[in-house]
mmCIF file of N, CA and C in Angstrom:
data_model
loop_
_atom_site.group_PDB
_atom_site.id
_atom_site.type_symbol
_atom_site.label_atom_id
_atom_site.label_comp_id
_atom_site.label_asym_id
_atom_site.label_seq_id
_atom_site.Cartn_x
_atom_site.Cartn_y
_atom_site.Cartn_z
ATOM 1 N N MET A 1159 70.902 -118.353 67.220
ATOM 2 C CA MET A 1159 69.585 -118.569 66.665
ATOM 3 C C MET A 1159 68.844 -119.541 67.571
ATOM 4 N N THR A 1160 67.646 -119.165 67.959
ATOM 5 C CA THR A 1160 66.884 -120.027 68.855
ATOM 6 C C THR A 1160 65.895 -120.832 68.049
ATOM 7 N N HIS A 1161 65.669 -122.037 68.515
ATOM 8 C CA HIS A 1161 64.676 -122.906 67.891
ATOM 9 C C HIS A 1161 63.413 -122.864 68.721
ATOM 10 N N HIS A 1162 62.291 -122.648 68.060
ATOM 11 C CA HIS A 1162 61.010 -122.704 68.728
ATOM 12 C C HIS A 1162 60.369 -124.039 68.409
ATOM 13 N N ALA A 1163 59.724 -124.601 69.392
ATOM 14 C CA ALA A 1163 59.035 -125.875 69.171
ATOM 15 C C ALA A 1163 57.890 -125.648 68.187
ATOM 16 N N PRO A 1164 57.654 -126.601 67.307
ATOM 17 C CA PRO A 1164 56.543 -126.437 66.370
ATOM 18 C C PRO A 1164 55.212 -126.440 67.102
ATOM 19 N N LEU A 1165 54.243 -125.742 66.536
ATOM 20 C CA LEU A 1165 52.921 -125.715 67.150
ATOM 21 C C LEU A 1165 52.300 -127.104 67.094
ATOM 22 N N PRO A 1166 51.693 -127.537 68.184
ATOM 23 C CA PRO A 1166 51.055 -128.849 68.195
ATOM 24 C C PRO A 1166 49.891 -128.897 67.201
ATOM 25 N N ALA A 1167 49.704 -130.065 66.614
ATOM 26 C CA ALA A 1167 48.663 -130.221 65.597
ATOM 27 C C ALA A 1167 47.273 -130.319 66.210
ATOM 28 N N THR A 1168 47.152 -130.887 67.391
ATOM 29 C CA THR A 1168 45.849 -131.085 68.022
ATOM 30 C C THR A 1168 45.893 -130.555 69.449
ATOM 31 N N PRO A 1169 44.738 -130.318 70.050
ATOM 32 C CA PRO A 1169 44.724 -129.900 71.459
ATOM 33 C C PRO A 1169 45.371 -130.933 72.382
ATOM 34 N N GLN A 1170 45.217 -132.214 72.064
ATOM 35 C CA GLN A 1170 45.836 -133.250 72.890
ATOM 36 C C GLN A 1170 47.361 -133.128 72.836
ATOM 37 N N ASP A 1171 47.908 -132.834 71.662
ATOM 38 C CA ASP A 1171 49.348 -132.647 71.544
ATOM 39 C C ASP A 1171 49.801 -131.421 72.330
ATOM 40 N N ALA A 1172 48.990 -130.376 72.333
ATOM 41 C CA ALA A 1172 49.331 -129.166 73.086
ATOM 42 C C ALA A 1172 49.335 -129.445 74.582
ATOM 43 N N ILE A 1173 48.366 -130.213 75.057
ATOM 44 C CA ILE A 1173 48.317 -130.568 76.478
ATOM 45 C C ILE A 1173 49.509 -131.445 76.846
ATOM 46 N N ALA A 1174 49.822 -132.408 75.985
ATOM 47 C CA ALA A 1174 50.973 -133.280 76.246
ATOM 48 C C ALA A 1174 52.267 -132.467 76.292
ATOM 49 N N ALA A 1175 52.424 -131.519 75.374
ATOM 50 C CA ALA A 1175 53.621 -130.679 75.370
ATOM 51 C C ALA A 1175 53.684 -129.814 76.626
ATOM 52 N N ALA A 1176 52.544 -129.292 77.053
ATOM 53 C CA ALA A 1176 52.514 -128.472 78.266
ATOM 54 C C ALA A 1176 52.857 -129.301 79.498
ATOM 55 N N LEU A 1177 52.345 -130.520 79.572
ATOM 56 C CA LEU A 1177 52.675 -131.390 80.709
ATOM 57 C C LEU A 1177 54.146 -131.799 80.690
ATOM 58 N N ASP A 1178 54.680 -132.075 79.509
ATOM 59 C CA ASP A 1178 56.110 -132.388 79.407
ATOM 60 C C ASP A 1178 56.948 -131.211 79.878
ATOM 61 N N ASP A 1179 56.563 -130.009 79.454
ATOM 62 C CA ASP A 1179 57.295 -128.812 79.873
ATOM 63 C C ASP A 1179 57.203 -128.626 81.382
ATOM 64 N N TYR A 1180 56.019 -128.854 81.945
ATOM 65 C CA TYR A 1180 55.864 -128.726 83.398
ATOM 66 C C TYR A 1180 56.720 -129.770 84.109
ATOM 67 N N TRP A 1181 56.757 -130.973 83.589
ATOM 68 C CA TRP A 1181 57.532 -132.053 84.211
ATOM 69 C C TRP A 1181 59.024 -131.722 84.189
ATOM 70 N N ILE A 1182 59.477 -131.107 83.095
ATOM 71 C CA ILE A 1182 60.894 -130.775 82.969
ATOM 72 C C ILE A 1182 61.260 -129.590 83.854
ATOM 73 N N THR A 1183 60.379 -128.595 83.953
ATOM 74 C CA THR A 1183 60.721 -127.367 84.690
ATOM 75 C C THR A 1183 60.392 -127.435 86.172
ATOM 76 N N SER A 1184 59.631 -128.405 86.622
ATOM 77 C CA SER A 1184 59.284 -128.475 88.049
ATOM 78 C C SER A 1184 60.353 -129.239 88.813
ATOM 79 N N ASP A 1185 60.317 -129.109 90.122
ATOM 80 C CA ASP A 1185 61.285 -129.769 90.993
ATOM 81 C C ASP A 1185 60.960 -131.259 91.056
ATOM 82 N N PRO A 1186 61.870 -132.130 90.597
ATOM 83 C CA PRO A 1186 61.572 -133.556 90.618
ATOM 84 C C PRO A 1186 61.518 -134.153 92.018
ATOM 85 N N ALA A 1187 62.163 -133.518 92.987
ATOM 86 C CA ALA A 1187 62.150 -134.051 94.343
ATOM 87 C C ALA A 1187 60.905 -133.603 95.105
ATOM 88 N N GLY A 1188 60.260 -132.550 94.627
ATOM 89 C CA GLY A 1188 59.093 -132.028 95.318
ATOM 90 C C GLY A 1188 57.832 -132.775 94.936
ATOM 91 N N PRO A 1189 56.763 -132.521 95.680
ATOM 92 C CA PRO A 1189 55.497 -133.192 95.367
ATOM 93 C C PRO A 1189 54.890 -132.631 94.076
ATOM 94 N N PHE A 1190 54.074 -133.431 93.460
ATOM 95 C CA PHE A 1190 53.385 -133.026 92.230
ATOM 96 C C PHE A 1190 52.130 -132.260 92.612
ATOM 97 N N HIS A 1191 52.072 -130.993 92.242
ATOM 98 C CA HIS A 1191 50.929 -130.141 92.558
ATOM 99 C C HIS A 1191 50.039 -130.044 91.324
ATOM 100 N N THR A 1192 48.858 -130.590 91.428
ATOM 101 C CA THR A 1192 47.949 -130.590 90.275
ATOM 102 C C THR A 1192 47.482 -129.187 89.923
ATOM 103 N N THR A 1193 47.338 -128.327 90.915
ATOM 104 C CA THR A 1193 46.901 -126.954 90.647
ATOM 105 C C THR A 1193 47.953 -126.206 89.836
ATOM 106 N N GLU A 1194 49.211 -126.364 90.218
ATOM 107 C CA GLU A 1194 50.289 -125.720 89.466
ATOM 108 C C GLU A 1194 50.379 -126.298 88.056
ATOM 109 N N ALA A 1195 50.207 -127.599 87.928
ATOM 110 C CA ALA A 1195 50.252 -128.227 86.603
ATOM 111 C C ALA A 1195 49.111 -127.711 85.730
ATOM 112 N N ALA A 1196 47.933 -127.575 86.331
ATOM 113 C CA ALA A 1196 46.792 -127.071 85.570
ATOM 114 C C ALA A 1196 47.023 -125.633 85.143
ATOM 115 N N GLN A 1197 47.588 -124.811 86.009
ATOM 116 C CA GLN A 1197 47.881 -123.422 85.646
ATOM 117 C C GLN A 1197 48.914 -123.364 84.527
ATOM 118 N N HIS A 1198 49.908 -124.248 84.596
ATOM 119 C CA HIS A 1198 50.935 -124.296 83.558
ATOM 120 C C HIS A 1198 50.334 -124.737 82.224
ATOM 121 N N VAL A 1199 49.467 -125.746 82.265
ATOM 122 C CA VAL A 1199 48.813 -126.214 81.041
ATOM 123 C C VAL A 1199 47.927 -125.119 80.464
ATOM 124 N N ASP A 1200 47.188 -124.414 81.327
ATOM 125 C CA ASP A 1200 46.330 -123.323 80.864
ATOM 126 C C ASP A 1200 47.161 -122.228 80.204
ATOM 127 N N ALA A 1201 48.260 -121.858 80.832
ATOM 128 C CA ALA A 1201 49.120 -120.820 80.253
ATOM 129 C C ALA A 1201 49.723 -121.279 78.931
ATOM 130 N N SER A 1202 50.123 -122.538 78.853
ATOM 131 C CA SER A 1202 50.688 -123.057 77.606
ATOM 132 C C SER A 1202 49.652 -123.099 76.495
ATOM 133 N N LEU A 1203 48.443 -123.557 76.827
ATOM 134 C CA LEU A 1203 47.392 -123.605 75.817
ATOM 135 C C LEU A 1203 47.032 -122.209 75.333
ATOM 136 N N THR A 1204 46.994 -121.243 76.241
ATOM 137 C CA THR A 1204 46.730 -119.868 75.838
ATOM 138 C C THR A 1204 47.834 -119.367 74.924
ATOM 139 N N GLY A 1205 49.065 -119.745 75.208
ATOM 140 C CA GLY A 1205 50.191 -119.364 74.353
ATOM 141 C C GLY A 1205 50.093 -119.979 72.961
ATOM 142 N N TYR A 1206 49.520 -121.165 72.865
ATOM 143 C CA TYR A 1206 49.331 -121.814 71.563
ATOM 144 C C TYR A 1206 48.092 -121.293 70.830
ATOM 145 N N GLY A 1207 47.265 -120.511 71.526
ATOM 146 C CA GLY A 1207 46.071 -119.973 70.888
ATOM 147 C C GLY A 1207 44.792 -120.701 71.241
ATOM 148 N N TYR A 1208 44.859 -121.672 72.144
ATOM 149 C CA TYR A 1208 43.661 -122.396 72.578
ATOM 150 C C TYR A 1208 43.057 -121.708 73.796
ATOM 151 N N THR A 1209 41.780 -121.920 74.014
ATOM 152 C CA THR A 1209 41.128 -121.424 75.222
ATOM 153 C C THR A 1209 40.379 -122.575 75.878
ATOM 154 N N ILE A 1210 40.288 -122.507 77.181
ATOM 155 C CA ILE A 1210 39.544 -123.512 77.936
ATOM 156 C C ILE A 1210 38.220 -122.898 78.333
ATOM 157 N N THR A 1211 37.134 -123.519 77.941
ATOM 158 C CA THR A 1211 35.800 -123.017 78.276
ATOM 159 C C THR A 1211 34.980 -124.139 78.897
ATOM 160 N N THR A 1212 33.905 -123.749 79.542
ATOM 161 C CA THR A 1212 33.003 -124.738 80.121
ATOM 162 C C THR A 1212 31.874 -125.022 79.143
ATOM 163 N N LEU A 1213 31.260 -126.163 79.291
ATOM 164 C CA LEU A 1213 30.174 -126.569 78.410
ATOM 165 C C LEU A 1213 28.859 -126.685 79.158
ATOM 166 N N THR A 1214 28.619 -125.807 80.121
ATOM 167 C CA THR A 1214 27.402 -125.938 80.909
ATOM 168 C C THR A 1214 26.155 -125.750 80.054
ATOM 169 N N ALA A 1215 26.167 -124.812 79.129
ATOM 170 C CA ALA A 1215 24.982 -124.593 78.291
ATOM 171 C C ALA A 1215 24.803 -125.728 77.297
ATOM 172 N N ALA A 1216 25.898 -126.223 76.728
ATOM 173 C CA ALA A 1216 25.795 -127.292 75.741
ATOM 174 C C ALA A 1216 25.501 -128.644 76.393
ATOM 175 N N ALA A 1217 25.954 -128.826 77.637
ATOM 176 C CA ALA A 1217 25.748 -130.114 78.292
ATOM 177 C C ALA A 1217 24.339 -130.266 78.855
ATOM 178 N N ALA A 1218 23.639 -129.167 79.025
ATOM 179 C CA ALA A 1218 22.284 -129.234 79.557
ATOM 180 C C ALA A 1218 21.351 -129.857 78.520
ATOM 181 N N PRO A 1219 20.416 -130.667 78.968
ATOM 182 C CA PRO A 1219 19.485 -131.262 77.994
ATOM 183 C C PRO A 1219 18.649 -130.171 77.338
ATOM 184 N N ARG A 1220 18.453 -130.313 76.051
ATOM 185 C CA ARG A 1220 17.735 -129.293 75.299
ATOM 186 C C ARG A 1220 16.231 -129.433 75.440
ATOM 187 N N CYS A 1221 15.782 -130.630 75.608
ATOM 188 C CA CYS A 1221 14.338 -130.850 75.679
ATOM 189 C C CYS A 1221 14.036 -131.633 76.946
ATOM 190 N N THR A 1222 13.149 -131.088 77.764
ATOM 191 C CA THR A 1222 12.750 -131.796 78.972
ATOM 192 C C THR A 1222 11.393 -132.465 78.780
ATOM 193 N N CYS A 1223 10.919 -132.490 77.547
ATOM 194 C CA CYS A 1223 9.624 -133.094 77.255
ATOM 195 C C CYS A 1223 9.727 -134.622 77.324
ATOM 196 N N PRO A 1224 8.636 -135.301 77.568
ATOM 197 C CA PRO A 1224 8.687 -136.756 77.637
ATOM 198 C C PRO A 1224 8.985 -137.362 76.256
ATOM 199 N N THR A 1225 9.550 -138.553 76.281
ATOM 200 C CA THR A 1225 9.861 -139.254 75.043
ATOM 201 C C THR A 1225 8.566 -139.663 74.341
ATOM 202 N N PRO A 1226 8.467 -139.422 73.033
ATOM 203 C CA PRO A 1226 7.254 -139.824 72.315
ATOM 204 C C PRO A 1226 7.089 -141.343 72.339
ATOM 205 N N SER A 1227 5.855 -141.775 72.477
ATOM 206 C CA SER A 1227 5.585 -143.212 72.512
ATOM 207 C C SER A 1227 5.528 -143.769 71.096
ATOM 208 N N ARG A 1228 5.596 -145.083 71.000
ATOM 209 C CA ARG A 1228 5.467 -145.730 69.694
ATOM 210 C C ARG A 1228 4.095 -145.469 69.092
ATOM 211 N N ALA A 1229 3.077 -145.435 69.943
ATOM 212 C CA ALA A 1229 1.721 -145.181 69.460
ATOM 213 C C ALA A 1229 1.612 -143.778 68.868
ATOM 214 N N ASN A 1230 2.221 -142.800 69.512
ATOM 215 C CA ASN A 1230 2.210 -141.428 69.004
ATOM 216 C C ASN A 1230 2.877 -141.355 67.630
ATOM 217 N N ILE A 1231 4.027 -141.993 67.502
ATOM 218 C CA ILE A 1231 4.752 -141.983 66.226
ATOM 219 C C ILE A 1231 3.947 -142.699 65.144
ATOM 220 N N THR A 1232 3.326 -143.823 65.501
ATOM 221 C CA THR A 1232 2.533 -144.570 64.535
ATOM 222 C C THR A 1232 1.329 -143.770 64.059
ATOM 223 N N VAL A 1233 0.642 -143.099 64.977
ATOM 224 C CA VAL A 1233 -0.542 -142.316 64.603
ATOM 225 C C VAL A 1233 -0.154 -141.170 63.678
ATOM 226 N N THR A 1234 0.923 -140.447 63.997
ATOM 227 C CA THR A 1234 1.311 -139.337 63.123
ATOM 228 C C THR A 1234 1.777 -139.831 61.763
ATOM 229 N N ALA A 1235 2.439 -140.989 61.723
ATOM 230 C CA ALA A 1235 2.851 -141.548 60.435
ATOM 231 C C ALA A 1235 1.634 -141.958 59.614
ATOM 232 N N LEU A 1236 0.628 -142.563 60.253
ATOM 233 C CA LEU A 1236 -0.585 -142.948 59.532
ATOM 234 C C LEU A 1236 -1.368 -141.728 59.056
ATOM 235 N N LEU A 1237 -1.398 -140.670 59.845
ATOM 236 C CA LEU A 1237 -2.058 -139.440 59.414
ATOM 237 C C LEU A 1237 -1.331 -138.803 58.225
ATOM 238 N N ALA A 1238 -0.009 -138.863 58.235
ATOM 239 C CA ALA A 1238 0.756 -138.347 57.098
ATOM 240 C C ALA A 1238 0.445 -139.157 55.846
ATOM 241 N N LEU A 1239 0.348 -140.472 55.998
ATOM 242 C CA LEU A 1239 -0.001 -141.328 54.862
ATOM 243 C C LEU A 1239 -1.411 -141.028 54.368
ATOM 244 N N ALA A 1240 -2.354 -140.807 55.282
ATOM 245 C CA ALA A 1240 -3.730 -140.485 54.885
ATOM 246 C C ALA A 1240 -3.782 -139.158 54.141
ATOM 247 N N CYS A 1241 -3.016 -138.179 54.594
ATOM 248 C CA CYS A 1241 -2.976 -136.901 53.889
ATOM 249 C C CYS A 1241 -2.363 -137.050 52.504
ATOM 250 N N LEU A 1242 -1.351 -137.885 52.397
ATOM 251 C CA LEU A 1242 -0.733 -138.115 51.090
ATOM 252 C C LEU A 1242 -1.706 -138.804 50.142
ATOM 253 N N LEU A 1243 -2.451 -139.779 50.650
ATOM 254 C CA LEU A 1243 -3.465 -140.439 49.821
ATOM 255 C C LEU A 1243 -4.570 -139.458 49.435
ATOM 256 N N GLY A 1244 -4.943 -138.576 50.356
ATOM 257 C CA GLY A 1244 -5.927 -137.542 50.040
ATOM 258 C C GLY A 1244 -5.416 -136.590 48.980
ATOM 259 N N CYS A 1245 -4.134 -136.284 49.025
ATOM 260 C CA CYS A 1245 -3.526 -135.436 48.003
ATOM 261 C C CYS A 1245 -3.608 -136.098 46.636
ATOM 262 N N LEU A 1246 -3.288 -137.379 46.578
ATOM 263 C CA LEU A 1246 -3.343 -138.105 45.305
ATOM 264 C C LEU A 1246 -4.773 -138.208 44.782
ATOM 265 N N ALA A 1247 -5.721 -138.438 45.674
ATOM 266 C CA ALA A 1247 -7.123 -138.523 45.256
ATOM 267 C C ALA A 1247 -7.613 -137.168 44.752
ATOM 268 N N SER A 1248 -7.193 -136.091 45.411
ATOM 269 C CA SER A 1248 -7.591 -134.752 44.963
ATOM 270 C C SER A 1248 -6.971 -134.422 43.610
ATOM 271 N N LEU A 1249 -5.743 -134.840 43.413
ATOM 272 C CA LEU A 1249 -5.109 -134.619 42.110
ATOM 273 C C LEU A 1249 -5.820 -135.401 41.019
ATOM 274 N N ALA A 1250 -6.253 -136.622 41.326
ATOM 275 C CA ALA A 1250 -6.960 -137.436 40.331
ATOM 276 C C ALA A 1250 -8.284 -136.798 39.936
ATOM 277 N N ARG A 1251 -8.916 -136.085 40.868
ATOM 278 C CA ARG A 1251 -10.197 -135.428 40.573
ATOM 279 C C ARG A 1251 -10.008 -134.026 39.990
ATOM 280 N N GLY A 1252 -8.779 -133.543 39.967
ATOM 281 C CA GLY A 1252 -8.525 -132.224 39.410
ATOM 282 C C GLY A 1252 -8.717 -131.089 40.389
ATOM 283 N N GLU A 1253 -8.775 -131.359 41.670
ATOM 284 C CA GLU A 1253 -8.958 -130.334 42.697
ATOM 285 C C GLU A 1253 -7.586 -129.950 43.258
ATOM 286 N N LEU A 1254 -6.958 -128.994 42.615
ATOM 287 C CA LEU A 1254 -5.590 -128.631 42.961
ATOM 288 C C LEU A 1254 -5.489 -127.936 44.330
ATOM 289 N N GLY A 1255 -6.484 -127.193 44.722
ATOM 290 C CA GLY A 1255 -6.461 -126.518 46.024
ATOM 291 C C GLY A 1255 -6.432 -127.510 47.166
ATOM 292 N N TRP A 1256 -7.352 -128.491 47.110
ATOM 293 C CA TRP A 1256 -7.378 -129.516 48.158
ATOM 294 C C TRP A 1256 -6.126 -130.387 48.115
ATOM 295 N N ALA A 1257 -5.609 -130.619 46.922
ATOM 296 C CA ALA A 1257 -4.380 -131.411 46.800
ATOM 297 C C ALA A 1257 -3.211 -130.692 47.474
ATOM 298 N N ALA A 1258 -3.135 -129.374 47.288
ATOM 299 C CA ALA A 1258 -2.054 -128.607 47.912
ATOM 300 C C ALA A 1258 -2.183 -128.612 49.439
ATOM 301 N N ILE A 1259 -3.413 -128.441 49.927
ATOM 302 C CA ILE A 1259 -3.631 -128.461 51.374
ATOM 303 C C ILE A 1259 -3.263 -129.825 51.949
ATOM 304 N N ALA A 1260 -3.658 -130.887 51.291
ATOM 305 C CA ALA A 1260 -3.338 -132.238 51.761
ATOM 306 C C ALA A 1260 -1.827 -132.495 51.705
ATOM 307 N N PHE A 1261 -1.186 -131.969 50.671
ATOM 308 C CA PHE A 1261 0.261 -132.155 50.555
ATOM 309 C C PHE A 1261 0.984 -131.458 51.700
ATOM 310 N N PHE A 1262 0.605 -130.211 52.018
ATOM 311 C CA PHE A 1262 1.245 -129.502 53.119
ATOM 312 C C PHE A 1262 0.950 -130.167 54.465
ATOM 313 N N GLY A 1263 -0.236 -130.710 54.614
ATOM 314 C CA GLY A 1263 -0.555 -131.461 55.829
ATOM 315 C C GLY A 1263 0.294 -132.713 55.954
ATOM 316 N N ALA A 1264 0.472 -133.419 54.834
ATOM 317 C CA ALA A 1264 1.322 -134.620 54.849
ATOM 318 C C ALA A 1264 2.765 -134.263 55.172
ATOM 319 N N ALA A 1265 3.247 -133.146 54.618
ATOM 320 C CA ALA A 1265 4.626 -132.731 54.895
ATOM 321 C C ALA A 1265 4.803 -132.368 56.365
ATOM 322 N N ALA A 1266 3.834 -131.650 56.930
ATOM 323 C CA ALA A 1266 3.934 -131.266 58.348
ATOM 324 C C ALA A 1266 3.897 -132.495 59.259
ATOM 325 N N LEU A 1267 3.018 -133.442 58.958
ATOM 326 C CA LEU A 1267 2.931 -134.645 59.789
ATOM 327 C C LEU A 1267 4.160 -135.542 59.613
ATOM 328 N N ALA A 1268 4.710 -135.595 58.404
ATOM 329 C CA ALA A 1268 5.939 -136.368 58.189
ATOM 330 C C ALA A 1268 7.101 -135.736 58.954
ATOM 331 N N ASN A 1269 7.155 -134.407 58.983
ATOM 332 C CA ASN A 1269 8.187 -133.721 59.747
ATOM 333 C C ASN A 1269 8.034 -134.004 61.237
ATOM 334 N N GLU A 1270 6.808 -133.998 61.724
ATOM 335 C CA GLU A 1270 6.543 -134.311 63.133
ATOM 336 C C GLU A 1270 6.958 -135.748 63.463
ATOM 337 N N THR A 1271 6.674 -136.661 62.550
ATOM 338 C CA THR A 1271 7.062 -138.063 62.750
ATOM 339 C C THR A 1271 8.580 -138.196 62.812
ATOM 340 N N ALA A 1272 9.272 -137.522 61.897
ATOM 341 C CA ALA A 1272 10.736 -137.589 61.883
ATOM 342 C C ALA A 1272 11.336 -136.990 63.158
ATOM 343 N N ALA A 1273 10.776 -135.871 63.614
ATOM 344 C CA ALA A 1273 11.274 -135.253 64.853
ATOM 345 C C ALA A 1273 11.017 -136.157 66.060
ATOM 346 N N SER A 1274 9.866 -136.810 66.087
ATOM 347 C CA SER A 1274 9.566 -137.719 67.195
ATOM 348 C C SER A 1274 10.502 -138.923 67.187
ATOM 349 N N LEU A 1275 10.791 -139.452 66.001
ATOM 350 C CA LEU A 1275 11.737 -140.575 65.907
ATOM 351 C C LEU A 1275 13.125 -140.151 66.361
ATOM 352 N N HIS A 1276 13.548 -138.957 65.959
ATOM 353 C CA HIS A 1276 14.861 -138.461 66.368
ATOM 354 C C HIS A 1276 14.922 -138.285 67.885
ATOM 355 N N THR A 1277 13.881 -137.727 68.472
ATOM 356 C CA THR A 1277 13.835 -137.542 69.924
ATOM 357 C C THR A 1277 13.855 -138.872 70.655
ATOM 358 N N ARG A 1278 13.103 -139.826 70.139
ATOM 359 C CA ARG A 1278 13.050 -141.144 70.775
ATOM 360 C C ARG A 1278 14.405 -141.836 70.707
ATOM 361 N N ARG A 1279 15.075 -141.743 69.585
ATOM 362 C CA ARG A 1279 16.390 -142.366 69.451
ATOM 363 C C ARG A 1279 17.443 -141.674 70.297
ATOM 364 N N ALA A 1280 17.319 -140.348 70.465
ATOM 365 C CA ALA A 1280 18.276 -139.612 71.268
ATOM 366 C C ALA A 1280 18.164 -139.931 72.750
ATOM 367 N N HIS A 1281 16.978 -140.330 73.189
ATOM 368 C CA HIS A 1281 16.758 -140.635 74.616
ATOM 369 C C HIS A 1281 17.104 -142.078 74.973
ATOM 370 N N ARG A 1282 17.605 -142.841 74.050
ATOM 371 C CA ARG A 1282 17.947 -144.239 74.343
ATOM 372 C C ARG A 1282 19.168 -144.319 75.200
#
């Protein structure tokens, strides 16, 4: 009856197991070949069900636009507040159409403010 090694719990454990296996099966008197070790690790990871992929698309910056300034964020936040106050004033006068338009304007400007803050924080 043969014993199979348990599957590693994490990718790091799988890499460590593959390197240990390479260290045990390679010639200890010979030089350490990184290319052979990498091929062995790749084959071992494939055997465990892992794949090695590149992250070129994910590593590329998503937005090449300039970082929003503090003044831009402040102006959009103040416009959102003005629209919200306009919504409340329209509701007080009973003008539901204008209140709805002001509410949607406030929501759009608040969303723009939040996106600008997120972009600014991401570029730090």
